[in-house]
């Protein structure tokens, strides 16, 4: 067992002259706590400012490297990662015996956890176990955990990890439960789910330019809650990463997520710590460092397979230029424009981004999305049925906003854009962006009684039209209705595939597979934001190459030699070596 301290930063550099504020906080997961109570009773369950997270306050790692770990020999069989591979083999009598041994150890582990924590912080309630191993957001197999533990501090997480190591029990972190690729599913032999919702302390404020608040980065500490906290404290800053409304800091960090603001502020990036048997950190609070190689990003995108983050410090963006310049006569900072096709819209975005004006967000929505928005009936306007771009502008003065609007209008009209309209006031701007953010619910309005499969891929921006056209053609040929929303400035797009029955669900699953293959062929990635989990791990070898995947596994083995942290996620099974192949 090891505890490590880390620092995170977003992949953007703050221009000089602007202050930064470091913040971290955790929020109690009120919804999940309410669910537990129900289950117990009934059995049912900017411009210029800093754009980076400065640090993770703590990471709890698993068993270390050496001859003996937590009283067990390193050569003892690992349960997690190694066992997961073995579990995919045909069942045998020896495997059955192994399962019995696991079950006995797990019962002993649960009993020990109950001696270490209050009754309300350890749950084996059936509804609780199900809710933590199930998601309404995806269609991957449901796998419940053996026990849910609710730590209240980093020290509590250390206790849990010690028990997991002692009894060779898989351990899976859990936060906002909004993931789309099965990240918090249980292991097939059982395991401990670490629900981080109780870690909500504000630790300290360093100085006027930097605030440090304590939080669990693996909990349901929502980015929207952080912004509300900043607002309530009168701090004129905001947290720029804006994925779905329910997303939490822990999941955002673990998947390297982003959102509509990524074109301006980048994505979640950060640092981690190697095991050493003590509390360590990868960097100080300075804005930059060239001391040693960068271990910061090791834990970003690791999806809980290398350790559990428990505390963090953050820097935020200034609200300068974000607020409406009331009475200034300047245009508000959101606008919409329609295009004859996706290619024209994409070409316009590329030219706009090359103008150097203040673009905070630029979102592409297809004609099916517009039709869905009109049918959903929540919008205060009726849009012409065509592909659209939604923009957010940013600038420190009213004149800079006016200039940005004029430049964008000129560029988009050269590329066939029509109906360029800037919001006249804050209410109209909020309504406009609400239409964009209602993608999920408006999409469902297209198919009565339907359900939706949401997925994402990302390619170089210049390749985005080819990918979108091929995807729309594919979906049309197989008879599935879908909407497409793209963070077009990044080449990242989301497809929402509707289906009504199991037959159409399988069609959707196969269509997602083809979409991913096209993205990789176009020098892209299987996921720009959602992460890998269990849903997309099969594509990593095609995307990164076998050598890179094997390197990832070696790092995993070095940090987590027992393979206990979130096993079965992220790392694809190594394909069998063909006759005549040689190890490299």
JSON list of C-alpha atoms in Angstrom, two decimals, residues 371-491:
[
{"chain": "A", "resi": 371, "resn": "UNK", "atom": "CA", "xyz": [-35.22, 18.55, -36.30]},
{"chain": "A", "resi": 372, "resn": "UNK", "atom": "CA", "xyz": [-35.10, 16.84, -32.90]},
{"chain": "A", "resi": 373, "resn": "UNK", "atom": "CA", "xyz": [-34.78, 20.19, -31.11]},
{"chain": "A", "resi": 374, "resn": "UNK", "atom": "CA", "xyz": [-37.83, 21.53, -32.92]},
{"chain": "A", "resi": 375, "resn": "UNK", "atom": "CA", "xyz": [-39.83, 18.37, -32.14]},
{"chain": "A", "resi": 376, "resn": "UNK", "atom": "CA", "xyz": [-38.76, 18.25, -28.49]},
{"chain": "A", "resi": 377, "resn": "UNK", "atom": "CA", "xyz": [-40.59, 21.54, -27.99]},
{"chain": "A", "resi": 378, "resn": "UNK", "atom": "CA", "xyz": [-38.47, 23.03, -25.21]},
{"chain": "A", "resi": 379, "resn": "UNK", "atom": "CA", "xyz": [-36.72, 25.61, -27.40]},
{"chain": "A", "resi": 380, "resn": "UNK", "atom": "CA", "xyz": [-38.08, 29.14, -27.58]},
{"chain": "A", "resi": 381, "resn": "UNK", "atom": "CA", "xyz": [-37.32, 29.25, -31.31]},
{"chain": "A", "resi": 382, "resn": "UNK", "atom": "CA", "xyz": [-37.96, 27.12, -34.38]},
{"chain": "A", "resi": 383, "resn": "UNK", "atom": "CA", "xyz": [-34.79, 26.47, -36.36]},
{"chain": "A", "resi": 384, "resn": "UNK", "atom": "CA", "xyz": [-34.55, 25.98, -40.13]},
{"chain": "A", "resi": 385, "resn": "UNK", "atom": "CA", "xyz": [-33.72, 22.30, -40.77]},
{"chain": "A", "resi": 386, "resn": "UNK", "atom": "CA", "xyz": [-30.04, 22.36, -41.74]},
{"chain": "A", "resi": 387, "resn": "UNK", "atom": "CA", "xyz": [-26.61, 21.87, -40.22]},
{"chain": "A", "resi": 388, "resn": "UNK", "atom": "CA", "xyz": [-25.73, 24.61, -37.72]},
{"chain": "A", "resi": 389, "resn": "UNK", "atom": "CA", "xyz": [-22.78, 26.04, -35.80]},
{"chain": "A", "resi": 390, "resn": "UNK", "atom": "CA", "xyz": [-23.16, 27.41, -32.28]},
{"chain": "A", "resi": 391, "resn": "UNK", "atom": "CA", "xyz": [-20.44, 29.85, -31.13]},
{"chain": "A", "resi": 392, "resn": "UNK", "atom": "CA", "xyz": [-19.39, 31.34, -27.81]},
{"chain": "A", "resi": 393, "resn": "UNK", "atom": "CA", "xyz": [-17.23, 34.45, -28.07]},
{"chain": "A", "resi": 394, "resn": "UNK", "atom": "CA", "xyz": [-14.82, 35.73, -25.46]},
{"chain": "A", "resi": 395, "resn": "UNK", "atom": "CA", "xyz": [-13.02, 39.01, -24.97]},
{"chain": "A", "resi": 396, "resn": "UNK", "atom": "CA", "xyz": [-11.96, 41.45, -22.22]},
{"chain": "A", "resi": 397, "resn": "UNK", "atom": "CA", "xyz": [-13.90, 44.44, -23.59]},
{"chain": "A", "resi": 398, "resn": "UNK", "atom": "CA", "xyz": [-17.15, 45.17, -25.43]},
{"chain": "A", "resi": 399, "resn": "UNK", "atom": "CA", "xyz": [-15.17, 46.28, -28.48]},
{"chain": "A", "resi": 400, "resn": "UNK", "atom": "CA", "xyz": [-13.31, 42.96, -28.59]},
{"chain": "A", "resi": 401, "resn": "UNK", "atom": "CA", "xyz": [-16.62, 41.08, -28.56]},
{"chain": "A", "resi": 402, "resn": "UNK", "atom": "CA", "xyz": [-17.94, 43.26, -31.37]},
{"chain": "A", "resi": 403, "resn": "UNK", "atom": "CA", "xyz": [-14.80, 42.65, -33.39]},
{"chain": "A", "resi": 404, "resn": "UNK", "atom": "CA", "xyz": [-14.99, 38.89, -32.87]},
{"chain": "A", "resi": 405, "resn": "UNK", "atom": "CA", "xyz": [-18.64, 38.83, -33.98]},
{"chain": "A", "resi": 406, "resn": "UNK", "atom": "CA", "xyz": [-17.83, 40.83, -37.10]},
{"chain": "A", "resi": 407, "resn": "UNK", "atom": "CA", "xyz": [-14.89, 38.59, -38.05]},
{"chain": "A", "resi": 408, "resn": "UNK", "atom": "CA", "xyz": [-16.87, 35.39, -37.52]},
{"chain": "A", "resi": 409, "resn": "UNK", "atom": "CA", "xyz": [-19.85, 36.72, -39.49]},
{"chain": "A", "resi": 410, "resn": "UNK", "atom": "CA", "xyz": [-17.60, 37.64, -42.41]},
{"chain": "A", "resi": 411, "resn": "UNK", "atom": "CA", "xyz": [-15.87, 34.25, -42.46]},
{"chain": "A", "resi": 412, "resn": "UNK", "atom": "CA", "xyz": [-18.95, 32.06, -42.16]},
{"chain": "A", "resi": 413, "resn": "UNK", "atom": "CA", "xyz": [-20.76, 33.97, -44.90]},
{"chain": "A", "resi": 414, "resn": "UNK", "atom": "CA", "xyz": [-17.84, 33.33, -47.25]},
{"chain": "A", "resi": 415, "resn": "UNK", "atom": "CA", "xyz": [-18.39, 29.61, -46.64]},
{"chain": "A", "resi": 416, "resn": "UNK", "atom": "CA", "xyz": [-22.13, 29.66, -47.30]},
{"chain": "A", "resi": 417, "resn": "UNK", "atom": "CA", "xyz": [-23.32, 30.42, -43.77]},
{"chain": "A", "resi": 418, "resn": "UNK", "atom": "CA", "xyz": [-26.74, 32.05, -43.49]},
{"chain": "A", "resi": 419, "resn": "UNK", "atom": "CA", "xyz": [-28.91, 33.50, -40.74]},
{"chain": "A", "resi": 420, "resn": "UNK", "atom": "CA", "xyz": [-25.99, 34.60, -38.55]},
{"chain": "A", "resi": 421, "resn": "UNK", "atom": "CA", "xyz": [-27.61, 35.68, -35.29]},
{"chain": "A", "resi": 422, "resn": "UNK", "atom": "CA", "xyz": [-26.03, 36.92, -32.06]},
{"chain": "A", "resi": 423, "resn": "UNK", "atom": "CA", "xyz": [-27.96, 36.69, -28.80]},
{"chain": "A", "resi": 424, "resn": "UNK", "atom": "CA", "xyz": [-29.29, 40.07, -27.75]},
{"chain": "A", "resi": 425, "resn": "UNK", "atom": "CA", "xyz": [-29.21, 39.53, -23.99]},
{"chain": "A", "resi": 426, "resn": "UNK", "atom": "CA", "xyz": [-28.30, 37.01, -21.30]},
{"chain": "A", "resi": 427, "resn": "UNK", "atom": "CA", "xyz": [-31.66, 35.22, -21.39]},
{"chain": "A", "resi": 428, "resn": "UNK", "atom": "CA", "xyz": [-31.53, 34.71, -25.13]},
{"chain": "A", "resi": 429, "resn": "UNK", "atom": "CA", "xyz": [-27.93, 33.52, -24.87]},
{"chain": "A", "resi": 430, "resn": "UNK", "atom": "CA", "xyz": [-28.80, 31.03, -22.12]},
{"chain": "A", "resi": 431, "resn": "UNK", "atom": "CA", "xyz": [-31.77, 29.75, -24.13]},
{"chain": "A", "resi": 432, "resn": "UNK", "atom": "CA", "xyz": [-29.56, 29.32, -27.20]},
{"chain": "A", "resi": 433, "resn": "UNK", "atom": "CA", "xyz": [-26.97, 27.25, -25.36]},
{"chain": "A", "resi": 434, "resn": "UNK", "atom": "CA", "xyz": [-29.67, 25.29, -23.55]},
{"chain": "A", "resi": 435, "resn": "UNK", "atom": "CA", "xyz": [-30.84, 24.04, -26.96]},
{"chain": "A", "resi": 436, "resn": "UNK", "atom": "CA", "xyz": [-27.34, 22.72, -27.60]},
{"chain": "A", "resi": 437, "resn": "UNK", "atom": "CA", "xyz": [-27.06, 21.14, -24.14]},
{"chain": "A", "resi": 438, "resn": "UNK", "atom": "CA", "xyz": [-30.42, 19.33, -24.50]},
{"chain": "A", "resi": 439, "resn": "UNK", "atom": "CA", "xyz": [-28.94, 17.00, -27.12]},
{"chain": "A", "resi": 440, "resn": "UNK", "atom": "CA", "xyz": [-29.79, 13.81, -25.21]},
{"chain": "A", "resi": 441, "resn": "UNK", "atom": "CA", "xyz": [-33.45, 14.54, -24.48]},
{"chain": "A", "resi": 442, "resn": "UNK", "atom": "CA", "xyz": [-34.21, 16.20, -27.79]},
{"chain": "A", "resi": 443, "resn": "UNK", "atom": "CA", "xyz": [-32.64, 13.22, -29.61]},
{"chain": "A", "resi": 444, "resn": "UNK", "atom": "CA", "xyz": [-34.97, 10.81, -27.84]},
{"chain": "A", "resi": 445, "resn": "UNK", "atom": "CA", "xyz": [-37.92, 12.82, -29.14]},
{"chain": "A", "resi": 446, "resn": "UNK", "atom": "CA", "xyz": [-37.19, 11.57, -32.67]},
{"chain": "A", "resi": 447, "resn": "UNK", "atom": "CA", "xyz": [-38.14, 7.97, -31.89]},
{"chain": "A", "resi": 448, "resn": "UNK", "atom": "CA", "xyz": [-41.21, 7.41, -29.75]},
{"chain": "A", "resi": 449, "resn": "UNK", "atom": "CA", "xyz": [-40.46, 4.87, -27.05]},
{"chain": "A", "resi": 450, "resn": "UNK", "atom": "CA", "xyz": [-36.85, 4.68, -28.17]},
{"chain": "A", "resi": 451, "resn": "UNK", "atom": "CA", "xyz": [-33.61, 4.50, -26.25]},
{"chain": "A", "resi": 452, "resn": "UNK", "atom": "CA", "xyz": [-30.23, 5.92, -27.18]},
{"chain": "A", "resi": 453, "resn": "UNK", "atom": "CA", "xyz": [-26.61, 4.80, -27.43]},
{"chain": "A", "resi": 454, "resn": "UNK", "atom": "CA", "xyz": [-24.18, 7.69, -27.02]},
{"chain": "A", "resi": 455, "resn": "UNK", "atom": "CA", "xyz": [-20.61, 7.38, -28.27]},
{"chain": "A", "resi": 456, "resn": "UNK", "atom": "CA", "xyz": [-17.76, 9.63, -29.35]},
{"chain": "A", "resi": 457, "resn": "UNK", "atom": "CA", "xyz": [-14.70, 9.54, -31.61]},
{"chain": "A", "resi": 458, "resn": "UNK", "atom": "CA", "xyz": [-12.16, 12.20, -32.58]},
{"chain": "A", "resi": 459, "resn": "UNK", "atom": "CA", "xyz": [-10.14, 12.87, -35.75]},
{"chain": "A", "resi": 460, "resn": "UNK", "atom": "CA", "xyz": [-8.03, 15.71, -37.15]},
{"chain": "A", "resi": 461, "resn": "UNK", "atom": "CA", "xyz": [-10.44, 18.57, -37.87]},
{"chain": "A", "resi": 462, "resn": "UNK", "atom": "CA", "xyz": [-9.82, 18.40, -41.62]},
{"chain": "A", "resi": 463, "resn": "UNK", "atom": "CA", "xyz": [-10.99, 14.76, -41.63]},
{"chain": "A", "resi": 464, "resn": "UNK", "atom": "CA", "xyz": [-14.16, 15.40, -39.65]},
{"chain": "A", "resi": 465, "resn": "UNK", "atom": "CA", "xyz": [-16.53, 15.92, -42.62]},
{"chain": "A", "resi": 466, "resn": "UNK", "atom": "CA", "xyz": [-15.45, 12.62, -44.21]},
{"chain": "A", "resi": 467, "resn": "UNK", "atom": "CA", "xyz": [-16.09, 10.78, -40.96]},
{"chain": "A", "resi": 468, "resn": "UNK", "atom": "CA", "xyz": [-19.48, 12.39, -40.38]},
{"chain": "A", "resi": 469, "resn": "UNK", "atom": "CA", "xyz": [-20.67, 11.78, -43.95]},
{"chain": "A", "resi": 470, "resn": "UNK", "atom": "CA", "xyz": [-19.59, 8.12, -43.85]},
{"chain": "A", "resi": 471, "resn": "UNK", "atom": "CA", "xyz": [-21.26, 7.63, -40.45]},
{"chain": "A", "resi": 472, "resn": "UNK", "atom": "CA", "xyz": [-24.54, 9.23, -41.51]},
{"chain": "A", "resi": 473, "resn": "UNK", "atom": "CA", "xyz": [-24.59, 7.17, -44.70]},
{"chain": "A", "resi": 474, "resn": "UNK", "atom": "CA", "xyz": [-23.95, 3.97, -42.71]},
{"chain": "A", "resi": 475, "resn": "UNK", "atom": "CA", "xyz": [-26.71, 4.70, -40.21]},
{"chain": "A", "resi": 476, "resn": "UNK", "atom": "CA", "xyz": [-29.16, 5.59, -42.96]},
{"chain": "A", "resi": 477, "resn": "UNK", "atom": "CA", "xyz": [-28.48, 2.32, -44.78]},
{"chain": "A", "resi": 478, "resn": "UNK", "atom": "CA", "xyz": [-29.15, 0.20, -41.70]},
{"chain": "A", "resi": 479, "resn": "UNK", "atom": "CA", "xyz": [-32.27, 2.20, -40.82]},
{"chain": "A", "resi": 480, "resn": "UNK", "atom": "CA", "xyz": [-31.18, 3.79, -37.52]},
{"chain": "A", "resi": 481, "resn": "UNK", "atom": "CA", "xyz": [-32.12, 7.33, -36.56]},
{"chain": "A", "resi": 482, "resn": "UNK", "atom": "CA", "xyz": [-29.31, 9.36, -35.03]},
{"chain": "A", "resi": 483, "resn": "UNK", "atom": "CA", "xyz": [-28.20, 12.87, -34.19]},
{"chain": "A", "resi": 484, "resn": "UNK", "atom": "CA", "xyz": [-24.65, 14.18, -34.37]},
{"chain": "A", "resi": 485, "resn": "UNK", "atom": "CA", "xyz": [-23.09, 16.87, -32.19]},
{"chain": "A", "resi": 486, "resn": "UNK", "atom": "CA", "xyz": [-19.46, 17.83, -32.68]},
{"chain": "A", "resi": 487, "resn": "UNK", "atom": "CA", "xyz": [-16.88, 19.87, -30.79]},
{"chain": "A", "resi": 488, "resn": "UNK", "atom": "CA", "xyz": [-15.81, 20.81, -34.28]},
{"chain": "A", "resi": 489, "resn": "UNK", "atom": "CA", "xyz": [-12.87, 22.93, -33.19]},
{"chain": "A", "resi": 490, "resn": "UNK", "atom": "CA", "xyz": [-11.29, 19.73, -31.86]},
{"chain": "A", "resi": 491, "resn": "UNK", "atom": "CA", "xyz": [-12.48, 17.24, -34.47]}
]
